[in-house]
């Protein structure tokens, strides 16, 4: 298949399929990040509550072991978040490219004298960093768990 010889209708079909694929991938990336964050928050929160409610003091070896587990869990989440963030940004950029190909950013294609999508939506790939900031909650809960471990 040579893109030069494709009809305009076929090119639009291909762009729409690519757009749908990228949109589904973006949703999957964001949902996976939210699930991981929720899971880690639940684990750290439950662990912190359990340790805080213990009537006896925790042995130093147990404290060190729990600290390693907490730090490792938070680091796994940070690395995962970093890679997911890069994937999310790339996928968003691909969506914008499809939108450009479909003429959403070209004046007069869909609306007389106007673009269908405003200029600000071209910056869509760089948006969504707030999803990374949510992971700061995990970091805060991890630090809180460490305080509970060492205060007990």
PDB file of C-alpha atoms in Angstrom:
ATOM      1  CA  UNK A   1       0.000   0.000   0.000  1.00  0.00           C
ATOM      2  CA  UNK A   2       1.432   3.343  -1.060  1.00  0.00           C
ATOM      3  CA  UNK A   3      -0.009   6.356   0.808  1.00  0.00           C
ATOM      4  CA  UNK A   4       0.444   8.532  -2.271  1.00  0.00           C
ATOM      5  CA  UNK A   5      -1.976   6.409  -4.304  1.00  0.00           C
ATOM      6  CA  UNK A   6      -4.654   6.169  -1.612  1.00  0.00           C
ATOM      7  CA  UNK A   7      -7.906   8.005  -2.123  1.00  0.00           C
ATOM      8  CA  UNK A   8      -8.773  10.863   0.226  1.00  0.00           C
ATOM      9  CA  UNK A   9     -11.583   8.777   1.718  1.00  0.00           C
ATOM     10  CA  UNK A  10      -9.194   5.920   2.484  1.00  0.00           C
ATOM     11  CA  UNK A  11      -6.682   8.297   4.060  1.00  0.00           C
ATOM     12  CA  UNK A  12      -9.418   9.659   6.336  1.00  0.00           C
ATOM     13  CA  UNK A  13     -10.434   6.113   7.309  1.00  0.00           C
ATOM     14  CA  UNK A  14      -6.830   5.316   8.204  1.00  0.00           C
ATOM     15  CA  UNK A  15      -6.473   8.537  10.217  1.00  0.00           C
ATOM     16  CA  UNK A  16      -9.699   7.831  12.100  1.00  0.00           C
ATOM     17  CA  UNK A  17      -8.549   4.322  12.960  1.00  0.00           C
ATOM     18  CA  UNK A  18      -5.200   5.644  14.153  1.00  0.00           C
ATOM     19  CA  UNK A  19      -6.982   8.309  16.193  1.00  0.00           C
ATOM     20  CA  UNK A  20      -9.256   5.721  17.836  1.00  0.00           C
ATOM     21  CA  UNK A  21      -6.255   3.493  18.588  1.00  0.00           C
ATOM     22  CA  UNK A  22      -4.314   6.350  20.184  1.00  0.00           C
ATOM     23  CA  UNK A  23      -7.341   7.536  22.173  1.00  0.00           C
ATOM     24  CA  UNK A  24      -7.880   4.022  23.545  1.00  0.00           C
ATOM     25  CA  UNK A  25      -4.181   3.721  24.405  1.00  0.00           C
ATOM     26  CA  UNK A  26      -4.216   7.069  26.214  1.00  0.00           C
ATOM     27  CA  UNK A  27      -7.193   5.953  28.282  1.00  0.00           C
ATOM     28  CA  UNK A  28      -5.440   2.675  29.119  1.00  0.00           C
ATOM     29  CA  UNK A  29      -2.254   4.517  30.157  1.00  0.00           C
ATOM     30  CA  UNK A  30      -4.148   6.910  32.420  1.00  0.00           C
ATOM     31  CA  UNK A  31      -6.300   4.172  33.951  1.00  0.00           C
ATOM     32  CA  UNK A  32      -3.231   2.022  34.661  1.00  0.00           C
ATOM     33  CA  UNK A  33      -1.568   4.966  36.406  1.00  0.00           C
ATOM     34  CA  UNK A  34      -4.660   5.634  38.513  1.00  0.00           C
ATOM     35  CA  UNK A  35      -4.960   1.967  39.489  1.00  0.00           C
ATOM     36  CA  UNK A  36      -1.311   1.785  40.514  1.00  0.00           C
ATOM     37  CA  UNK A  37      -1.564   4.971  42.561  1.00  0.00           C
ATOM     38  CA  UNK A  38      -4.726   3.752  44.290  1.00  0.00           C
ATOM     39  CA  UNK A  39      -3.175   0.362  45.020  1.00  0.00           C
ATOM     40  CA  UNK A  40       0.013   1.817  46.469  1.00  0.00           C
ATOM     41  CA  UNK A  41      -1.939   4.327  48.562  1.00  0.00           C
ATOM     42  CA  UNK A  42      -4.103   1.497  49.911  1.00  0.00           C
ATOM     43  CA  UNK A  43      -1.096  -0.687  50.749  1.00  0.00           C
ATOM     44  CA  UNK A  44       0.827   2.097  52.456  1.00  0.00           C
ATOM     45  CA  UNK A  45      -2.237   3.428  54.255  1.00  0.00           C
ATOM     46  CA  UNK A  46      -3.248  -0.001  55.565  1.00  0.00           C
ATOM     47  CA  UNK A  47       0.325  -0.778  56.594  1.00  0.00           C
ATOM     48  CA  UNK A  48       0.677   2.533  58.386  1.00  0.00           C
ATOM     49  CA  UNK A  49      -2.607   2.027  60.217  1.00  0.00           C
ATOM     50  CA  UNK A  50      -1.626  -1.499  61.224  1.00  0.00           C
ATOM     51  CA  UNK A  51       1.757  -0.421  62.573  1.00  0.00           C
ATOM     52  CA  UNK A  52       0.300   2.613  64.375  1.00  0.00           C
ATOM     53  CA  UNK A  53      -2.302   0.424  66.102  1.00  0.00           C
ATOM     54  CA  UNK A  54       0.224  -2.106  67.426  1.00  0.00           C
ATOM     55  CA  UNK A  55       0.308  -2.099  71.232  1.00  0.00           C
ATOM     56  CA  UNK A  56       3.923  -3.300  71.362  1.00  0.00           C
ATOM     57  CA  UNK A  57       7.039  -1.689  70.007  1.00  0.00           C
ATOM     58  CA  UNK A  58       8.445  -2.904  66.689  1.00  0.00           C
ATOM     59  CA  UNK A  59      11.893  -4.502  66.676  1.00  0.00           C
ATOM     60  CA  UNK A  60      14.627  -2.544  64.908  1.00  0.00           C
ATOM     61  CA  UNK A  61      15.117  -5.287  62.314  1.00  0.00           C
ATOM     62  CA  UNK A  62      11.403  -5.141  61.518  1.00  0.00           C
ATOM     63  CA  UNK A  63      11.578  -1.339  61.214  1.00  0.00           C
ATOM     64  CA  UNK A  64      14.433  -1.580  58.756  1.00  0.00           C
ATOM     65  CA  UNK A  65      12.637  -4.283  56.790  1.00  0.00           C
ATOM     66  CA  UNK A  66       9.415  -2.270  56.638  1.00  0.00           C
ATOM     67  CA  UNK A  67      11.373   0.845  55.667  1.00  0.00           C
ATOM     68  CA  UNK A  68      12.988  -0.998  52.769  1.00  0.00           C
ATOM     69  CA  UNK A  69       9.579  -2.248  51.642  1.00  0.00           C
ATOM     70  CA  UNK A  70       8.078   1.268  51.820  1.00  0.00           C
ATOM     71  CA  UNK A  71      10.969   2.910  49.965  1.00  0.00           C
ATOM     72  CA  UNK A  72      10.976   0.167  47.318  1.00  0.00           C
ATOM     73  CA  UNK A  73       7.229   0.439  46.802  1.00  0.00           C
ATOM     74  CA  UNK A  74       7.399   4.211  46.421  1.00  0.00           C
ATOM     75  CA  UNK A  75      10.382   3.952  44.036  1.00  0.00           C
ATOM     76  CA  UNK A  76       8.600   1.381  41.869  1.00  0.00           C
ATOM     77  CA  UNK A  77       5.682   3.774  41.605  1.00  0.00           C
ATOM     78  CA  UNK A  78       7.939   6.731  40.782  1.00  0.00           C
ATOM     79  CA  UNK A  79       9.713   4.860  37.989  1.00  0.00           C
ATOM     80  CA  UNK A  80       6.416   3.552  36.638  1.00  0.00           C
ATOM     81  CA  UNK A  81       4.934   7.052  36.756  1.00  0.00           C
ATOM     82  CA  UNK A  82       7.917   8.491  34.888  1.00  0.00           C
ATOM     83  CA  UNK A  83       7.644   5.928  32.069  1.00  0.00           C
ATOM     84  CA  UNK A  84       3.853   6.235  31.906  1.00  0.00           C
ATOM     85  CA  UNK A  85       4.193   9.995  31.718  1.00  0.00           C
ATOM     86  CA  UNK A  86       6.484   9.713  28.679  1.00  0.00           C
ATOM     87  CA  UNK A  87       4.077   7.260  27.043  1.00  0.00           C
ATOM     88  CA  UNK A  88       1.110   9.525  27.789  1.00  0.00           C
ATOM     89  CA  UNK A  89       2.849  12.561  26.299  1.00  0.00           C
ATOM     90  CA  UNK A  90       3.837  10.647  23.154  1.00  0.00           C
ATOM     91  CA  UNK A  91       0.329   9.266  22.721  1.00  0.00           C
ATOM     92  CA  UNK A  92      -1.172  12.721  23.156  1.00  0.00           C
ATOM     93  CA  UNK A  93       1.227  14.044  20.495  1.00  0.00           C
ATOM     94  CA  UNK A  94       0.066  11.301  18.122  1.00  0.00           C
ATOM     95  CA  UNK A  95      -3.552  12.293  18.768  1.00  0.00           C
ATOM     96  CA  UNK A  96      -2.783  15.906  17.868  1.00  0.00           C
ATOM     97  CA  UNK A  97      -1.046  14.757  14.675  1.00  0.00           C
ATOM     98  CA  UNK A  98      -4.152  12.790  13.690  1.00  0.00           C
ATOM     99  CA  UNK A  99      -6.328  15.824  14.473  1.00  0.00           C
ATOM    100  CA  UNK A 100      -4.109  17.956  12.257  1.00  0.00           C
ATOM    101  CA  UNK A 101      -4.365  15.368   9.487  1.00  0.00           C
ATOM    102  CA  UNK A 102      -8.144  15.383   9.815  1.00  0.00           C
ATOM    103  CA  UNK A 103      -8.158  19.168   9.494  1.00  0.00           C
ATOM    104  CA  UNK A 104      -9.366  19.926  13.032  1.00  0.00           C
ATOM    105  CA  UNK A 105      -6.747  22.671  13.344  1.00  0.00           C
ATOM    106  CA  UNK A 106      -7.233  24.110   9.841  1.00  0.00           C
ATOM    107  CA  UNK A 107      -9.509  27.118   9.428  1.00  0.00           C
ATOM    108  CA  UNK A 108     -12.522  26.659   7.181  1.00  0.00           C
ATOM    109  CA  UNK A 109     -12.502  22.870   6.983  1.00  0.00           C
ATOM    110  CA  UNK A 110     -15.371  22.306   9.421  1.00  0.00           C
ATOM    111  CA  UNK A 111     -16.388  25.812  10.484  1.00  0.00           C
ATOM    112  CA  UNK A 112     -16.473  28.802   8.193  1.00  0.00           C
ATOM    113  CA  UNK A 113     -13.409  30.928   8.853  1.00  0.00           C
ATOM    114  CA  UNK A 114     -12.546  29.060  12.073  1.00  0.00           C
ATOM    115  CA  UNK A 115     -10.721  25.977  13.215  1.00  0.00           C
ATOM    116  CA  UNK A 116     -12.694  23.173  14.835  1.00  0.00           C
ATOM    117  CA  UNK A 117     -10.071  22.941  17.588  1.00  0.00           C
ATOM    118  CA  UNK A 118      -8.512  26.061  19.079  1.00  0.00           C
ATOM    119  CA  UNK A 119      -4.799  26.796  19.054  1.00  0.00           C
ATOM    120  CA  UNK A 120      -4.531  25.832  22.723  1.00  0.00           C
ATOM    121  CA  UNK A 121      -5.364  22.198  21.977  1.00  0.00           C
ATOM    122  CA  UNK A 122      -2.152  21.842  19.981  1.00  0.00           C
ATOM    123  CA  UNK A 123      -0.441  22.007  23.375  1.00  0.00           C
ATOM    124  CA  UNK A 124      -2.412  18.942  24.512  1.00  0.00           C
ATOM    125  CA  UNK A 125       0.653  16.633  24.608  1.00  0.00           C
ATOM    126  CA  UNK A 126       2.211  18.748  27.371  1.00  0.00           C
ATOM    127  CA  UNK A 127      -0.927  18.759  29.468  1.00  0.00           C
ATOM    128  CA  UNK A 128      -1.711  16.054  31.984  1.00  0.00           C
ATOM    129  CA  UNK A 129       1.310  16.628  34.176  1.00  0.00           C
ATOM    130  CA  UNK A 130      -1.131  16.941  37.063  1.00  0.00           C
ATOM    131  CA  UNK A 131      -1.419  13.150  36.836  1.00  0.00           C
ATOM    132  CA  UNK A 132       2.246  12.988  37.858  1.00  0.00           C
ATOM    133  CA  UNK A 133       1.607  15.384  40.723  1.00  0.00           C
ATOM    134  CA  UNK A 134      -0.985  13.000  42.128  1.00  0.00           C
ATOM    135  CA  UNK A 135       1.880  10.606  42.728  1.00  0.00           C
ATOM    136  CA  UNK A 136       3.215  13.100  45.263  1.00  0.00           C
ATOM    137  CA  UNK A 137       0.394  11.803  47.465  1.00  0.00           C
ATOM    138  CA  UNK A 138       2.009   8.382  47.356  1.00  0.00           C
ATOM    139  CA  UNK A 139       5.340   9.911  48.298  1.00  0.00           C
ATOM    140  CA  UNK A 140       3.689  11.771  51.197  1.00  0.00           C
ATOM    141  CA  UNK A 141       1.917   8.624  52.415  1.00  0.00           C
ATOM    142  CA  UNK A 142       5.189   6.674  52.137  1.00  0.00           C
ATOM    143  CA  UNK A 143       6.986   9.286  54.233  1.00  0.00           C
ATOM    144  CA  UNK A 144       4.099   9.209  56.708  1.00  0.00           C
ATOM    145  CA  UNK A 145       4.371   5.435  56.937  1.00  0.00           C
ATOM    146  CA  UNK A 146       8.092   5.754  57.646  1.00  0.00           C
ATOM    147  CA  UNK A 147       7.340   8.215  60.468  1.00  0.00           C
ATOM    148  CA  UNK A 148       4.850   5.746  61.942  1.00  0.00           C
ATOM    149  CA  UNK A 149       7.379   2.915  61.692  1.00  0.00           C
ATOM    150  CA  UNK A 150      10.126   4.857  63.432  1.00  0.00           C
ATOM    151  CA  UNK A 151       7.869   6.517  66.020  1.00  0.00           C
ATOM    152  CA  UNK A 152       6.442   3.194  67.182  1.00  0.00           C
TER     153      UNK A 152
END
